[in-house]
Coordinates of C-alpha atoms in Angstrom, one line a residue:
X17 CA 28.4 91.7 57.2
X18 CA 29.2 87.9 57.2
X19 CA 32.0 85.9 59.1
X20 CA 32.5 82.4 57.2
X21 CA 34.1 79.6 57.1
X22 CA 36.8 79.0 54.2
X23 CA 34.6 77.5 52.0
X24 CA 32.4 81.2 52.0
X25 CA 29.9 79.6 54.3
X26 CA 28.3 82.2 56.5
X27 CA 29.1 81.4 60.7
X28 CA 27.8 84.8 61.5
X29 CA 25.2 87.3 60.2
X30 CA 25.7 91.0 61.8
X31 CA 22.8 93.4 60.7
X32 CA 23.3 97.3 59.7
X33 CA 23.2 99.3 62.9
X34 CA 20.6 101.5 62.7
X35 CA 20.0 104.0 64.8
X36 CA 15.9 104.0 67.4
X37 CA 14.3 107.7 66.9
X38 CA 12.6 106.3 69.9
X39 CA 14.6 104.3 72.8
X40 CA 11.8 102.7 74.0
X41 CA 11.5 100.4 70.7
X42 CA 13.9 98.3 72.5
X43 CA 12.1 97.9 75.4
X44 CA 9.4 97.3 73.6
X45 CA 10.6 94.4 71.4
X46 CA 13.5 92.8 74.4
X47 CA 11.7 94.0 77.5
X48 CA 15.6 96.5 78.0
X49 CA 14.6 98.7 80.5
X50 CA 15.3 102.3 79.3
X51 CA 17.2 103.2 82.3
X52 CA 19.3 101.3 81.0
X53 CA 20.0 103.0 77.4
X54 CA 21.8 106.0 77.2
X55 CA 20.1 109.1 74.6
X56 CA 21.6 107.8 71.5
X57 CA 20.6 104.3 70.8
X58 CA 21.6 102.3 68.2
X59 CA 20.2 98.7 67.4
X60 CA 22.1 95.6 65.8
X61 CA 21.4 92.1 65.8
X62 CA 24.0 89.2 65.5
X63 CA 22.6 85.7 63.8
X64 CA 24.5 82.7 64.4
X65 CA 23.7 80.1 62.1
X66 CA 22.7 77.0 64.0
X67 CA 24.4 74.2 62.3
X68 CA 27.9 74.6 64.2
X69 CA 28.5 75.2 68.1
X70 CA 31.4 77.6 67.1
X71 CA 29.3 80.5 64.8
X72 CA 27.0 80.6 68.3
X73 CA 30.3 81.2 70.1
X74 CA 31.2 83.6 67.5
X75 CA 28.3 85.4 67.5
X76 CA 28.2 86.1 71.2
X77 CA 31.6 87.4 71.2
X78 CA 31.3 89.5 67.8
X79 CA 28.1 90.9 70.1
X80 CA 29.7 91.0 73.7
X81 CA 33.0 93.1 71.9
X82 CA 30.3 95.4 70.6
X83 CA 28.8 95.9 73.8
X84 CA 32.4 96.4 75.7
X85 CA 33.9 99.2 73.0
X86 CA 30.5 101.2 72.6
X87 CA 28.5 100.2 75.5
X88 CA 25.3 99.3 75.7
X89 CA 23.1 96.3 76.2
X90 CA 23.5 92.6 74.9
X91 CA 20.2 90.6 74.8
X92 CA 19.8 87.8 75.6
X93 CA 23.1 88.6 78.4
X94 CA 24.0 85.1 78.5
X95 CA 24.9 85.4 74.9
X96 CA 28.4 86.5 75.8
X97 CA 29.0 84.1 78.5
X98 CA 32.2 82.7 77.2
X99 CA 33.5 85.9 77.7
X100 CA 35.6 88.3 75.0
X101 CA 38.2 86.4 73.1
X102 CA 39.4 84.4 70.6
X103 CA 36.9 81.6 68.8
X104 CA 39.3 78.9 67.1
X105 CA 37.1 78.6 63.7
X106 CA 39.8 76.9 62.0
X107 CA 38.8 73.7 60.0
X108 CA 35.1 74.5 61.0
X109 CA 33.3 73.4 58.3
X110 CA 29.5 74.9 57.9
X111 CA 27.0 73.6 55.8
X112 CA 25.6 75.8 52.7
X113 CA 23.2 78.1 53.8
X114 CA 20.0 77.0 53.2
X115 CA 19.0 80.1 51.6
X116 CA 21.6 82.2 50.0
X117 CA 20.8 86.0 51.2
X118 CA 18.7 85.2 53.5
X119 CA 20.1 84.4 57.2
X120 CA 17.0 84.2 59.0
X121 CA 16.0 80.7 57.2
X122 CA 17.4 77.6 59.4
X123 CA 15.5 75.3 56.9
X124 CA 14.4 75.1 53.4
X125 CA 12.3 73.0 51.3
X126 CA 10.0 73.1 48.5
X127 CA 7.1 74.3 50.2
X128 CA 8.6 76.2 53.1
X129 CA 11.3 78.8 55.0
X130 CA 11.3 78.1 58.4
X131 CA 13.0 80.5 60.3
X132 CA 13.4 79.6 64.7
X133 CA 12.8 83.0 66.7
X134 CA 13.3 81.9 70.0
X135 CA 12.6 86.3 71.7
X136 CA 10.3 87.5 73.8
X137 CA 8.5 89.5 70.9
X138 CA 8.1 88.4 67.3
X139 CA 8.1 91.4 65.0
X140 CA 8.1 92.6 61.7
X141 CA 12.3 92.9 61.4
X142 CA 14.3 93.4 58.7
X143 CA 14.9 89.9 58.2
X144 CA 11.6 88.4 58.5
X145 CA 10.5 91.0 56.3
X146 CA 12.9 89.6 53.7
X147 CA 12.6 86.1 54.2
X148 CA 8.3 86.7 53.4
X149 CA 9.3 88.7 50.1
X150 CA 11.7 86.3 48.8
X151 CA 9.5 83.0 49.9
X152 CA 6.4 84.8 48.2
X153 CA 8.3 85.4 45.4
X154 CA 9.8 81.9 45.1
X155 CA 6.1 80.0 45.8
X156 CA 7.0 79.0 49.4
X157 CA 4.9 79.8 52.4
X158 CA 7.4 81.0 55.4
X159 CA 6.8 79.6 58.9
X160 CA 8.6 81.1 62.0
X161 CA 8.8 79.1 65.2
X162 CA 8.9 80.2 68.6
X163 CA 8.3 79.3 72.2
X164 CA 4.6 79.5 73.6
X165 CA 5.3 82.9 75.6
X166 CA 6.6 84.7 73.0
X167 CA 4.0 87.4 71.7
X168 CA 3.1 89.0 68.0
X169 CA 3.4 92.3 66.9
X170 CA 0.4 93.9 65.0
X171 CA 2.8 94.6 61.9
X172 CA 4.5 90.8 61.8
X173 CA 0.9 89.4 62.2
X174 CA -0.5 91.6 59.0
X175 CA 2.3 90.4 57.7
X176 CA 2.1 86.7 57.8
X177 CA -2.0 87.1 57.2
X178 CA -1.1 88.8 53.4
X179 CA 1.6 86.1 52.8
X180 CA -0.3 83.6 54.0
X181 CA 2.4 82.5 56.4
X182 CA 2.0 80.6 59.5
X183 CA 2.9 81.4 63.6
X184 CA 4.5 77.7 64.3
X185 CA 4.4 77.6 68.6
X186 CA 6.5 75.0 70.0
X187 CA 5.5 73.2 72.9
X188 CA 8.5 71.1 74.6
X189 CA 6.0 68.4 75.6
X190 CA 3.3 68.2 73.4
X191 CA 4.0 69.1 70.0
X192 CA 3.3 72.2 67.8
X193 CA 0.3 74.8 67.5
X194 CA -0.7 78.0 64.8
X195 CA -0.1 80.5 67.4
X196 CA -3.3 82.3 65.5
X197 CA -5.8 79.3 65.6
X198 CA -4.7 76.9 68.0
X199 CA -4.6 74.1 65.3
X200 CA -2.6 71.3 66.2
X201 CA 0.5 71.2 63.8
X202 CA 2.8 68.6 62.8
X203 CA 5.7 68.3 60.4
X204 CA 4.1 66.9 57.0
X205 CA 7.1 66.0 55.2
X206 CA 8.2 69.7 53.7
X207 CA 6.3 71.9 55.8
X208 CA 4.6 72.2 58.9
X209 CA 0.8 71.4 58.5
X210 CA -2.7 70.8 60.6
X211 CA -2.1 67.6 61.9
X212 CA -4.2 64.6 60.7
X213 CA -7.6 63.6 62.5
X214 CA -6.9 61.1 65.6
X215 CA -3.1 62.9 66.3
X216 CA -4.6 65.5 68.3
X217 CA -4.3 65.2 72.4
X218 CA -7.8 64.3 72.3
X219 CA -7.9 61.8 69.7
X220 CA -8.4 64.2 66.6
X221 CA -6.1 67.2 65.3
X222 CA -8.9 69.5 66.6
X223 CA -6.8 72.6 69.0
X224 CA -4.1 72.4 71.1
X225 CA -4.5 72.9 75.1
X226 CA -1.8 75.3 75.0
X227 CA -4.4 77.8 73.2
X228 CA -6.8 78.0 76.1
X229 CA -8.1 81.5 76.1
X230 CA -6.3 83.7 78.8
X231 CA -8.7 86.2 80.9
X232 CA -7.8 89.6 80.3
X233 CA -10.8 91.7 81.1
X234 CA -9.2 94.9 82.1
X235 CA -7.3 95.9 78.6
X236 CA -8.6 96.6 75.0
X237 CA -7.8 97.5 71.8
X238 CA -9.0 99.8 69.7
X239 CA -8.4 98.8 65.7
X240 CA -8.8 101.4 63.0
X241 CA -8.8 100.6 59.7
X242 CA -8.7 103.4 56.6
X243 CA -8.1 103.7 53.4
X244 CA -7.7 107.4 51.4
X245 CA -6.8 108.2 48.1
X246 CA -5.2 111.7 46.8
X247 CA -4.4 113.3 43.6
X248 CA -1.0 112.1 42.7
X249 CA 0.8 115.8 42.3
X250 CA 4.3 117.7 43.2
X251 CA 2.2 119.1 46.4
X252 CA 1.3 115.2 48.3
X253 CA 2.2 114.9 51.4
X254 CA 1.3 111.6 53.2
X255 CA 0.4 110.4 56.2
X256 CA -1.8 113.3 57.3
X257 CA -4.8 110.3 58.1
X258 CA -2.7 108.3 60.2
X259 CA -1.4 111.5 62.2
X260 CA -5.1 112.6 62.3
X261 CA -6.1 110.0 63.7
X262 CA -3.3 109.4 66.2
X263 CA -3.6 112.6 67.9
X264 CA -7.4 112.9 67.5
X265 CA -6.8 109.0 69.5
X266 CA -4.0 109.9 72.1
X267 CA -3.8 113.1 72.0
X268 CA 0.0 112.6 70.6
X269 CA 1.5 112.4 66.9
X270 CA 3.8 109.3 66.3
X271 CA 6.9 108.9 67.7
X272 CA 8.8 107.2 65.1
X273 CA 8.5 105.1 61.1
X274 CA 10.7 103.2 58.9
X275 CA 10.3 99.8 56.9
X276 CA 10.4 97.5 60.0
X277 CA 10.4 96.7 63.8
X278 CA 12.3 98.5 65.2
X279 CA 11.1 101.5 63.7
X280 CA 14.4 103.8 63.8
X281 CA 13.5 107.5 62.3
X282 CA 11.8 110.3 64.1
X283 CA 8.0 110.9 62.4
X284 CA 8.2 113.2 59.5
X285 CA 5.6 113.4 56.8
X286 CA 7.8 114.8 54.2
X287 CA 10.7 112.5 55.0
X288 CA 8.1 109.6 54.5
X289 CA 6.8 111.3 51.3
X290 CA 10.0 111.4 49.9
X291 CA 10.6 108.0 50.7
X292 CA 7.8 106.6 49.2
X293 CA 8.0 109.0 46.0
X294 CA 11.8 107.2 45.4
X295 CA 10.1 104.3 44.8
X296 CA 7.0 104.7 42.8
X297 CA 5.6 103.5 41.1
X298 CA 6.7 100.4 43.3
X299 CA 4.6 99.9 46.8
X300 CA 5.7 101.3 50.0
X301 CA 5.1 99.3 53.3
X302 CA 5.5 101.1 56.8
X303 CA 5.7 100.4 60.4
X304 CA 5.0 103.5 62.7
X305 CA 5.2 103.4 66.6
X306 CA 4.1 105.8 69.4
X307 CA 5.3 107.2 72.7
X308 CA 5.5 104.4 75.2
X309 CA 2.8 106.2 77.4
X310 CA 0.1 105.3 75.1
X311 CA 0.6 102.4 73.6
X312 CA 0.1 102.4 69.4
X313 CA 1.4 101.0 66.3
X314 CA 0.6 101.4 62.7
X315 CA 1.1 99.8 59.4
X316 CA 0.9 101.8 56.1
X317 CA 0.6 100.3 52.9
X318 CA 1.2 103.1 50.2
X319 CA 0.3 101.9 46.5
X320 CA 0.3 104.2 43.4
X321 CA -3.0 103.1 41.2
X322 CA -5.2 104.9 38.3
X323 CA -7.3 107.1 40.8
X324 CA -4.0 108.7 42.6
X325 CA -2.0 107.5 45.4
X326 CA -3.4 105.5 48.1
X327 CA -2.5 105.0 51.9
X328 CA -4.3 101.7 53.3
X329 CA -3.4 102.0 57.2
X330 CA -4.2 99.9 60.0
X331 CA -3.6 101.7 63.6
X332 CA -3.6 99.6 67.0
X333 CA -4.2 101.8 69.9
X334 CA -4.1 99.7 73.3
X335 CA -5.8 101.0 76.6
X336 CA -5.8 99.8 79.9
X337 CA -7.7 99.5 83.3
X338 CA -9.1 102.7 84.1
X339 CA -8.8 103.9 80.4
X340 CA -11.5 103.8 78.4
X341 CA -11.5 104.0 74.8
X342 CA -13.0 107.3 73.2
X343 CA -15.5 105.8 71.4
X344 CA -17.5 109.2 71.7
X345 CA -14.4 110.5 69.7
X346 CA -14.5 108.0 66.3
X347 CA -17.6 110.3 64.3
X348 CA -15.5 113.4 64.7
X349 CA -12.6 111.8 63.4
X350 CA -14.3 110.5 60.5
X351 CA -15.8 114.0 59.7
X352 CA -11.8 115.1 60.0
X353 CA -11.1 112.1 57.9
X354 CA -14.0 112.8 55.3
X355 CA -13.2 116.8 55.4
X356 CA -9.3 117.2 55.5
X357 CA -7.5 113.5 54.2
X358 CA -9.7 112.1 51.0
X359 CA -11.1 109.4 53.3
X360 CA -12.5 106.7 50.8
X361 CA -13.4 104.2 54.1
X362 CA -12.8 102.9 57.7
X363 CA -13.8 100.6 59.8
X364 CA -13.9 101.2 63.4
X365 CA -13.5 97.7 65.6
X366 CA -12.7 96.9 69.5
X367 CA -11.6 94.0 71.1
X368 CA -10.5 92.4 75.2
X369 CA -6.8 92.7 74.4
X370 CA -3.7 93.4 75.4
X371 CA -3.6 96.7 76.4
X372 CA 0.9 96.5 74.7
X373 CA -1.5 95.8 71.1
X374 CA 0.6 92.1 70.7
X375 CA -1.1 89.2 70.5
X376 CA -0.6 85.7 72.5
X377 CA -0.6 82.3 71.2
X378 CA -3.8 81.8 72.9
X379 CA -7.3 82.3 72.1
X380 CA -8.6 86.2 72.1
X381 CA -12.0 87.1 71.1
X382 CA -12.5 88.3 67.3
X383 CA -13.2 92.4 67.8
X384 CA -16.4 93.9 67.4
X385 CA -17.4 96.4 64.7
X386 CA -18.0 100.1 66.0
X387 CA -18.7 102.1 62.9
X388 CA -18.2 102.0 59.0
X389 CA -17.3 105.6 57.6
X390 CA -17.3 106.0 53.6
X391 CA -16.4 109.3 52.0
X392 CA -17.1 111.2 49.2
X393 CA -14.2 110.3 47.1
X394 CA -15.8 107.2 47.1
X395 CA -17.3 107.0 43.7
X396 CA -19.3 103.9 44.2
X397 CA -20.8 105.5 47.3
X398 CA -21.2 108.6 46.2
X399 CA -24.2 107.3 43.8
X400 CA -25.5 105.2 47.7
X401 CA -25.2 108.6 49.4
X402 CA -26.9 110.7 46.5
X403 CA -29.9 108.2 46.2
X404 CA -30.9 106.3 49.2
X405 CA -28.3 106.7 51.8
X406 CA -30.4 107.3 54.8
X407 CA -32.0 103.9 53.8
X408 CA -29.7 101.3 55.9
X409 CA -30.8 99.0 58.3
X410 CA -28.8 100.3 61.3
X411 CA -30.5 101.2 64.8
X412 CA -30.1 104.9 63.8
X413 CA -29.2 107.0 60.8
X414 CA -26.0 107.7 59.6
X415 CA -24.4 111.3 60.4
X416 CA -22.9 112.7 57.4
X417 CA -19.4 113.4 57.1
X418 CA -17.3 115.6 55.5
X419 CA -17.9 118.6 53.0
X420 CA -21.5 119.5 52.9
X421 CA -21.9 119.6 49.2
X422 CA -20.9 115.8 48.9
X423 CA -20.7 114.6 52.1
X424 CA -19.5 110.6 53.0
X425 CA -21.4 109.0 55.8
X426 CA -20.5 107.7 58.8
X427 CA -22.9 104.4 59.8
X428 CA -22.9 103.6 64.1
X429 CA -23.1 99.9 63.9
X430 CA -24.7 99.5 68.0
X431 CA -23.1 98.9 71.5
X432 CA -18.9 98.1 71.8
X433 CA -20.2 94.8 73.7
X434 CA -22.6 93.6 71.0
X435 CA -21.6 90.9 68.9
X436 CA -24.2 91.2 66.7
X437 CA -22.9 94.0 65.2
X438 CA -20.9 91.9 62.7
X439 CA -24.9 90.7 61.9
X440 CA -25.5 94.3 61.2
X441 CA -22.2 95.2 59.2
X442 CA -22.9 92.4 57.0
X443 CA -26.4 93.4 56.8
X444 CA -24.9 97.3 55.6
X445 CA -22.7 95.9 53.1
X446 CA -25.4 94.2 51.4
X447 CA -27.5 96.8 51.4
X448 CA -24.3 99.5 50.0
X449 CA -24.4 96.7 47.3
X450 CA -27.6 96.5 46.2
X451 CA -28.1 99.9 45.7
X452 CA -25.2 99.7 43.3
X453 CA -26.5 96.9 41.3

């Protein structure tokens, strides 16, 4: 729904309501306490656009009138601080949007969408969503700035790595900063861009200050990354990998999926199935989310292609002090994998992170390989496994995995500390290759 002016010009953007499977979500993504919800939660957001000082007005009374008929909670709660009543919008005038359809975009050129997210978490919503399919669509590259303390979901960052958009920090004294690399940014005429050699704080662009690492030696992150294919028939149901591996993990199934943060309806494999089969042969992107006690999150990229129906999932699972990651656990969840969900491959990585799975804009060491498991179904490694499969340059040999007639392999790539197990992934993959060739 759109409040304009009386030219059509939209003041105000108010989203859908939708209603969180899982309450927490909105803790999650605002920092709202749940004691604070009630049982029934249902989630809305309200976009002023920034051009006029009377849409912001609007929007904060549109919002605060919510709030005082239905209840609830209005973030940020100085939003409504001129109170519930009557903004005088006559003879406002608003400039054209700058992209029709999309309310999230403040500015527009050529080469960019910028969209300002000034929130304590940036995630994958439904608008930001919207804004990278339209600017992929139309050639641009979208950029969303925010402040240095706001922090990046797992989905949003995924999502700005495949469309090659950029995490713009904004620093009120020195300048801007990819939130990602630290690179120092500046405004390059259409877009924000690594800023020129000798601009930098130091004399060249080089990184900003602001991305100085931050110790965090007490929280990781285990990242799992799998791909599976089945036959495409009446009887597929999805999702039975990422469940696997969520409550081989946390001992829990997800709480909750839809198409974007927050992630609204209660975890169902059928209901996802059916969602996904309305829209084949088009691809299906997901966001799934976990109890709050163990903190998880999941994307799932479902794509329809000649060899069936494939799920390409990436799951965050975030531990902290005193809760060590069940690395003992990954080889029997790759045999599960291999046996019971047509695992075609995963890679097994952990990293010093935040234990909530977001990431800062500051630097965090790259993770660490664990493990590379390849099943069966693979048919590329099925002629490795047949042949010289126990042939790798690894510190010990790889278990198989799977059905013993054509099993898959799982390869243990050394110690979670070790960073030279990227030298020895890379070393694998070579070797996988060669015996290919």
């Amino acid at each position: 729904m759109q409040l304009t002016d009386d030219e059509g010009h939209p003041l105000v953007s108010i989203e859908t309501p939708m209603l969180l499977a899982v309450p927490h979500e909105a803790q999650r993504l605002l920092g709202v306490q749940a004691d604070q919800l009630g049982e029934s939660v249902w989630w809305t957001e309200v976009r002023a656009t920034v051009a006029t000082e009377q849409a912001q007005r609007l929007a904060g009374v549109a919002a605060g009138r919510l709030v005082a008929v239905l209840g609830g909670v209005l973030w940020p709660s100085e939003a409504a601080d001129g109170g519930i009543g009557v903004v005088d919008t006559r003879d406002v005038a608003a400039p054209p949007p700058p992209h029709p359809g999309q309310p999230a975009v403040d500015v527009l050129t050529d080469a960019a969408a910028v969209l300002f997210q000034d929130r304590p978490v940036l995630a994958l919503s439904s608008w930001l969503g919207n804004a990278l399919l339209s600017a992929a669509a139309e050639g641009r590259e979208v950029q969303v700035v925010t402040p240095p303390q706001t922090l990046l979901t797992l989905p949003a960052r995924l999502a700005l790595a495949e469309a090659r958009g950029r995490w713009v920090v904004r620093e009120e004294a020195r300048g801007y900063f990819d939130g990602l690399t630290g690179a120092v940014l500046g405004w390059q005429g259409d877009r924000f861009a690594p800023a020129p050699e000798g601009s930098g704080e130091s004399g060249g662009a080089g990184t900003a200050a602001g991305f100085a690492p931050v110790p965090n030696p007490d929280e990781r992150q285990l990242l799992l990354s799998l791909r599976t294919c089945h036959r495409a028939d009446e009887q597929l149901v999805l999702g039975g990998a990422l469940e696997a591996a969520w409550q081989h993990l946390t001992g829990s199934a997800p709480a909750a999926w839809g198409t974007a943060e927050p992630a609204g309806l209660p975890w169902s494999r059928r209901n996802l199935t059916a969602f996904a089969r309305e829209r084949a042969p088009r691809p299906t992107r997901l966001v799934v989310v976990g109890a709050p006690e163990h903190p998880a999150i999941a994307t799932v990229h479902v794509l329809r292609t000649a060899d069936g129906v494939e799920e390409d999932i990436h799951l965050g699972i975030g531990y902290g002090k005193d809760e060590p990651p069940p690395l003992d656990a990954l080889a029997g969840l790759a045999d599960e994998l291999a046996s019971r969900h047509h695992l075609r491959s995963a890679l097994f990585q952990v990293r010093t992170g935040r234990r909530d799975v977001n990431a800062p804009a500051s630097f965090e060491p790259p993770p660490i390989p664990l493990a590379l498991a390849l099943g069966a179904e693979e048919e590329e490694y099925g002629r490795t496994a047949g042949a010289r499969g126990d042939a790798v340059p690894l510190p010990e040999p790889p278990r198989a995995i799977g059905a013993r007639r054509r099993p898959g392999r799982y390869f243990s790539l050394g110690e979670a500390d070790s960073p030279t197990n990227w030298a020895t992934l890379r070393a694998l993959m070579a070797h996988l290759r060669s015996q290919n060739t």
